[in-house]
Short mmCIF file of C-alpha atoms and ligand atoms in Angstrom, two decimals:
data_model
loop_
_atom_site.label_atom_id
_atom_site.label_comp_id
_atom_site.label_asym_id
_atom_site.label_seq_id
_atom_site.Cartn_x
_atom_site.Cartn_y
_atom_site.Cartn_z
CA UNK A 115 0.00 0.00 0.00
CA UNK A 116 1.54 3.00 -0.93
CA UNK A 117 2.07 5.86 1.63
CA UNK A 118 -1.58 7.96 1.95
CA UNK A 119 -1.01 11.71 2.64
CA UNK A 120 -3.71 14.15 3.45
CA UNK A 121 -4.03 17.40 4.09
CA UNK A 122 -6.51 19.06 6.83
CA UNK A 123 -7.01 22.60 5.54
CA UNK A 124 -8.33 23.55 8.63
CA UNK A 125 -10.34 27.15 8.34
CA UNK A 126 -7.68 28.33 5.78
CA UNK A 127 -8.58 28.73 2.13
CA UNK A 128 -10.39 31.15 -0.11
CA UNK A 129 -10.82 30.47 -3.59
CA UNK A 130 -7.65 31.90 -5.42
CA UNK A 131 -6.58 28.76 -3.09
CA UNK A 132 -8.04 26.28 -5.56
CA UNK A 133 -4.90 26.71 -7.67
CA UNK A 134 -3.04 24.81 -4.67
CA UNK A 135 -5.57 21.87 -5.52
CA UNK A 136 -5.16 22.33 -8.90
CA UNK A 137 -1.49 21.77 -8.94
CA UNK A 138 -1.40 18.86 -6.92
CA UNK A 139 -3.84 17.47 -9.10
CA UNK A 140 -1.78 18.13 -12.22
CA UNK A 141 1.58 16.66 -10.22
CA UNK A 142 0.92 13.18 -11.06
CA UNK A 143 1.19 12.67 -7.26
CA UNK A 144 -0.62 9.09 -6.12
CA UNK A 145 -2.52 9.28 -2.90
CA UNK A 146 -2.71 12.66 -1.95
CA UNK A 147 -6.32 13.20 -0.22
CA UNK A 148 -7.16 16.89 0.91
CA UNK A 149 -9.80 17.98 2.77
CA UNK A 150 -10.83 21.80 2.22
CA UNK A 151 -13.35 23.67 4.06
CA UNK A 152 -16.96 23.30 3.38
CA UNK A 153 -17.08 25.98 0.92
CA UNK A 154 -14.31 25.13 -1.20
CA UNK A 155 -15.49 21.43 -1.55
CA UNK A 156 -17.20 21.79 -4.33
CA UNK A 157 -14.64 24.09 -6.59
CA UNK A 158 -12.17 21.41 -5.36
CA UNK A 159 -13.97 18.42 -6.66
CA UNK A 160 -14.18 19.93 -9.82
CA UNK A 161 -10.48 21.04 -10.43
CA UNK A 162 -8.75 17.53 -8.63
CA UNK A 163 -10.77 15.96 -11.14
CA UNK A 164 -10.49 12.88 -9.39
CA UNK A 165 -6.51 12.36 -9.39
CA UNK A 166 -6.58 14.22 -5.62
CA UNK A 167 -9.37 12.84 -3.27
CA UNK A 168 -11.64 15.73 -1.80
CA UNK A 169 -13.28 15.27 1.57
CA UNK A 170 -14.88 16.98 4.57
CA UNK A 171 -13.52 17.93 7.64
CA UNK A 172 -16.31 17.43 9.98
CA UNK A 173 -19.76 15.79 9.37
CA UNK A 174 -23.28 16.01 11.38
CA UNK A 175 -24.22 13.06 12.70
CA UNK A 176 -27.71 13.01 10.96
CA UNK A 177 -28.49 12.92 7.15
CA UNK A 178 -30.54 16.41 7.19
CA UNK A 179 -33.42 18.11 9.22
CA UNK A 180 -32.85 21.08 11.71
CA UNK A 181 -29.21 21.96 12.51
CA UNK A 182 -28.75 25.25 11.60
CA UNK A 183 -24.87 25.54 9.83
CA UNK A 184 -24.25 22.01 9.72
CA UNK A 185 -23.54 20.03 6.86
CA UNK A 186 -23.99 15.80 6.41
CA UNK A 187 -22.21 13.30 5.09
CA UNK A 188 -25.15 13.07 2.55
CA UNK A 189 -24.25 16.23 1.38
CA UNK A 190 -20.81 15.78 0.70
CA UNK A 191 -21.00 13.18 -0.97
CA UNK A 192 -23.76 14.77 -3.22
CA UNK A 193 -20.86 17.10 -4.10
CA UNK A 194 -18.42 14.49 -4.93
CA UNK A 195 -16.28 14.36 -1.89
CA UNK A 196 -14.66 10.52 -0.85
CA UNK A 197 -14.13 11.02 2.66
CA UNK A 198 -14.40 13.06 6.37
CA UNK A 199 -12.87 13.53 9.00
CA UNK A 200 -14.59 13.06 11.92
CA UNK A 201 -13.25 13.51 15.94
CA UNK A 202 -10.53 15.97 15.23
CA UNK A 203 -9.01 17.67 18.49
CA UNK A 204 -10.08 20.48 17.50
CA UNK A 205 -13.48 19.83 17.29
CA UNK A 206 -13.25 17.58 20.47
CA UNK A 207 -12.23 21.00 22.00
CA UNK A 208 -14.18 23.52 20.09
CA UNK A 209 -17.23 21.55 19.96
CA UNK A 210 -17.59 19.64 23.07
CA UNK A 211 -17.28 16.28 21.05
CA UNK A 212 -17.02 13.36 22.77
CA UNK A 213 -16.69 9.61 21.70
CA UNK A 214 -20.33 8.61 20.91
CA UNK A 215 -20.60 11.76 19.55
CA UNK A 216 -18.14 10.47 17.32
CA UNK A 217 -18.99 7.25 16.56
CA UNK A 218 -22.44 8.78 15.19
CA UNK A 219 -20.03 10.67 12.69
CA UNK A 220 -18.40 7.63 11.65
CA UNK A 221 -21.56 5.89 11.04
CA UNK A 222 -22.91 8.54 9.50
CA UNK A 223 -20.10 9.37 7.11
CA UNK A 224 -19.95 5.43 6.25
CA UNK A 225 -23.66 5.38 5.73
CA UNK A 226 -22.85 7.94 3.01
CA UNK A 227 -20.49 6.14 1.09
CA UNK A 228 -17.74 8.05 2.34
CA UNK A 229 -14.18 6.67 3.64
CA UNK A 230 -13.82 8.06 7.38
CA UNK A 231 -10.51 9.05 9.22
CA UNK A 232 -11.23 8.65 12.83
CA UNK A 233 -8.49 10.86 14.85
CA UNK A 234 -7.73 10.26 18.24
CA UNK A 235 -4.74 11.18 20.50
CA UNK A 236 -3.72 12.27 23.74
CA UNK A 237 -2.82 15.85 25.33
CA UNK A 238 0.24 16.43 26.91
CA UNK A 239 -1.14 16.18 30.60
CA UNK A 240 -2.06 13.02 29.55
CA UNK A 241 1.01 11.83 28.06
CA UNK A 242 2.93 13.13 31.39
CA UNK A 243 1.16 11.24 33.67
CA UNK A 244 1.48 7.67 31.52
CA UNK A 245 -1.96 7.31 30.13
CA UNK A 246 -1.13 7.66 26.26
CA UNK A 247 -2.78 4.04 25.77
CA UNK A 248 -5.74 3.94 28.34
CA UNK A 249 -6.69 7.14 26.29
CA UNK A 250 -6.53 5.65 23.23
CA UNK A 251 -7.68 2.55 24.20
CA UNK A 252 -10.93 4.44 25.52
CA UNK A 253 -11.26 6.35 22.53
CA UNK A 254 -11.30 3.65 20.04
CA UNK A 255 -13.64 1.83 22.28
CA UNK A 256 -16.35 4.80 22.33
CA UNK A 257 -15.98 5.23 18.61
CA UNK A 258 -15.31 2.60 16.43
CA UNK A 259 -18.09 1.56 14.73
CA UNK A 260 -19.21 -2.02 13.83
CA UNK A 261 -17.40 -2.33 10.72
CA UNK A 262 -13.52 -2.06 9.88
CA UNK A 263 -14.11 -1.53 6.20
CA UNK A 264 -13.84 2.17 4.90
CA UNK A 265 -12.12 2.88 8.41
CA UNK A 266 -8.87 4.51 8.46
CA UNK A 267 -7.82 5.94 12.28
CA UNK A 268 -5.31 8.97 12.53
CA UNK A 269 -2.99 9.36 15.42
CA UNK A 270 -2.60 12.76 16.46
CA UNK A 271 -1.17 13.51 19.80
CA UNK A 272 -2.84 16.75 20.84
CA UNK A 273 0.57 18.51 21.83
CA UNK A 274 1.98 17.99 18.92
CA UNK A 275 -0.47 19.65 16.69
CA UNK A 276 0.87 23.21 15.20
CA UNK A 277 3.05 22.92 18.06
CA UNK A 278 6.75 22.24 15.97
CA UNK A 279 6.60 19.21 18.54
CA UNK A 280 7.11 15.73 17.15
CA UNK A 281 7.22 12.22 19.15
CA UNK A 282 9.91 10.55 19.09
CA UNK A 283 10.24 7.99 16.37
CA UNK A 284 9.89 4.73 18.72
CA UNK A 285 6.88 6.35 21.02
CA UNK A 286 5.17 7.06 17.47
CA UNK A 287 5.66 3.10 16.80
CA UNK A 288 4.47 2.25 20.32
CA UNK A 289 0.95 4.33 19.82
CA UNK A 290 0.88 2.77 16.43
CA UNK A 291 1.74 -1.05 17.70
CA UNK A 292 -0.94 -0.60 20.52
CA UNK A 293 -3.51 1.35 18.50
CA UNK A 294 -2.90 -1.95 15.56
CA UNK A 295 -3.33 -3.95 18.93
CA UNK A 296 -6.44 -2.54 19.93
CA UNK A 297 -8.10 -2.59 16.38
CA UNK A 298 -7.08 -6.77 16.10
CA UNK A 299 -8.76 -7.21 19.06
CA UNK A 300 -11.68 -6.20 17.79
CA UNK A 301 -12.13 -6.29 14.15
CA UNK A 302 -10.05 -9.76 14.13
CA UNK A 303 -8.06 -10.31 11.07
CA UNK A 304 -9.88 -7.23 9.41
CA UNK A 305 -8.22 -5.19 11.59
CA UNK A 306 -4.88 -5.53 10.35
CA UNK A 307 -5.95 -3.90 6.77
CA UNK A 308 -6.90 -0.85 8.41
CA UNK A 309 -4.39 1.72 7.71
CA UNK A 310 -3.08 4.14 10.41
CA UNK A 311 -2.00 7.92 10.12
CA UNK A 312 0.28 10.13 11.65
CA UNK A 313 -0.85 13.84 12.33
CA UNK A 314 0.83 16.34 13.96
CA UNK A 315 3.52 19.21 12.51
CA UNK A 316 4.35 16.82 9.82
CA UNK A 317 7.06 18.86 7.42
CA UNK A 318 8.37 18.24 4.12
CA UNK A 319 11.68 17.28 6.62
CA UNK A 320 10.69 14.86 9.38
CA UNK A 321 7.82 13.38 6.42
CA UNK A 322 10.31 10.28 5.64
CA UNK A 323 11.18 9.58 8.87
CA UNK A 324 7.68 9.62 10.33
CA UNK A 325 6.73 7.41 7.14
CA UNK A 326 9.18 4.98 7.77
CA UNK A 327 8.03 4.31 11.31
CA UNK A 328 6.68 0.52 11.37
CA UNK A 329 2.50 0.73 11.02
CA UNK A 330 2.01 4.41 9.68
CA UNK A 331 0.36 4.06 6.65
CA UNK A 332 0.47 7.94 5.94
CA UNK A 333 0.44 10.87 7.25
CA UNK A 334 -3.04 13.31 8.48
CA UNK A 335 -1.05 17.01 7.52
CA UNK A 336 -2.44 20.54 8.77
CA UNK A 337 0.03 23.73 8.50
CA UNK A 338 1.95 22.09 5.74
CA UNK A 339 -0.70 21.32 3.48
CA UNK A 340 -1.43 24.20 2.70
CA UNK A 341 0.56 24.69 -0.77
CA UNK A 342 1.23 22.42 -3.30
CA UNK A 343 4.92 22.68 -2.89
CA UNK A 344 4.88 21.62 0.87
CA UNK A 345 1.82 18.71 0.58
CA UNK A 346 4.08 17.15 -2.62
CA UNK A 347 7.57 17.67 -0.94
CA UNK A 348 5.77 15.42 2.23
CA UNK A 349 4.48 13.10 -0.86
CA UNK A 350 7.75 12.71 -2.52
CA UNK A 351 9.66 11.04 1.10
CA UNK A 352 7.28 8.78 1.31
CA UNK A 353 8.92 5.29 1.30
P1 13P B 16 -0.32 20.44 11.88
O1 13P B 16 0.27 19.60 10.77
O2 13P B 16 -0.50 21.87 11.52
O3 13P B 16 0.39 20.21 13.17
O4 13P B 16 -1.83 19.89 12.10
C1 13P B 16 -2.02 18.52 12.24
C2 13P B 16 -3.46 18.26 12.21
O5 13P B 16 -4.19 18.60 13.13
C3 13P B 16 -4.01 17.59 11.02
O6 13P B 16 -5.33 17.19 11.21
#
């Protein structure tokens, strides 16, 4: 399986932005997934013309019906996007997300058709006072959903987001291995086919490194996803 990379726009991107898309489209690049914001899904869809994967960053948990601002998996899939993110840190902390929370997402987003990358990670406190795995292992246990296939789970340690701050090579393996662990045990033998990212100030330099870490699959890319030049340099070390 070659290396996925994708890039979380975040709340960045207007539409003279599109020409980012639009060059990694036109790189000949292989597995480069970006998700935009809402309003540039569309425009992005159209210009990756399927040779970069467009999703969603965030998903309600219900098809349609009163929720003022949100948007459904339904609905981005009507526009052509392949995939959402759903339990982002940022939305955990923004939003007041928790784990069932979700899992709704996840179900919801697979209900659509759409491939879902389920984040997860730990904050720093957390890391400091040894609980990296009982917080994983609680998080994957309040939102995985019934079926491994169209699953893909990101591992973003909170602290390392936009922070310049990186794990060190074997504690990314160790999250990785015990996350692979966690997904055996319950999926079985599916579990082992469900890829695993890394997030978290991934750069064009620490990209093959962080890709050649046993059991990361790819890379989930914020900051430096932002420009063709940065999201292909990331592309180009992977293994
Ligand atoms: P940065 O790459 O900016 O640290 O963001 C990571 C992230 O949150 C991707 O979802």
């Amino acid at each position: 399986m070659p290396a996925l990379i994708v890039g979380n726009w975040k709340m960045n991107g207007l539409g003279e932005d599109i020409a980012e898309i639009a060059a990694m489209a036109g790189s000949g690049a292989r597995s480069v997934w970006i998700a935009p914001p809402f309003t540039l899904v569309d425009r992005a869809v159209i210009v990756s013309a399927g040779a970069v994967k467009i999703g969603g960053q965030d998903c309600h948990a219900k098809d349609k019906g009163a929720h003022t601002g949100c948007v459904s998996a339904a609905m981005l899939a009507d526009l052509g996007a392949t995939f959402v993110i759903v339990g982002h840190s940022e939305r955990r902390r923004d939003n007041g997300e928790g784990d069932a929370d979700v899992r709704a997402k996840v179900t919801a987003g697979r209900s659509a058709g759409l491939e879902v990358i389920l984040c997860i990670g730990e904050t720093r406190e957390q890391r400091d006072a040894g609980d990296t795995n009982a917080v994983l292992t609680a998080q994957l246990a309040g939102s995985l959903p019934d079926e491994a296939e169209g699953l893909i789970i990101a591992y973003e340690p909170v602290w390392a987001i936009g922070t310049g701050l990186v794990p060190t090579l074997d504690d990314v393996a160790a999250a990785h291995a015990h996350i692979r662990g966690r997904l055996v045990a319950r999926y079985g033998a599916a579990g082992h086919g469900i890829r695993i990212l890394y997030g978290g100030s991934v750069t064009p330099a620490n990209a093959a490194d962080l890709l050649g870490v046993a059991d990361v699959g790819g890379v989930l890319v914020g900051g430096a996803s932002l420009t063709a030049q940065s999201l292909l340099a990331i592309a180009a070390a992977a293994p």
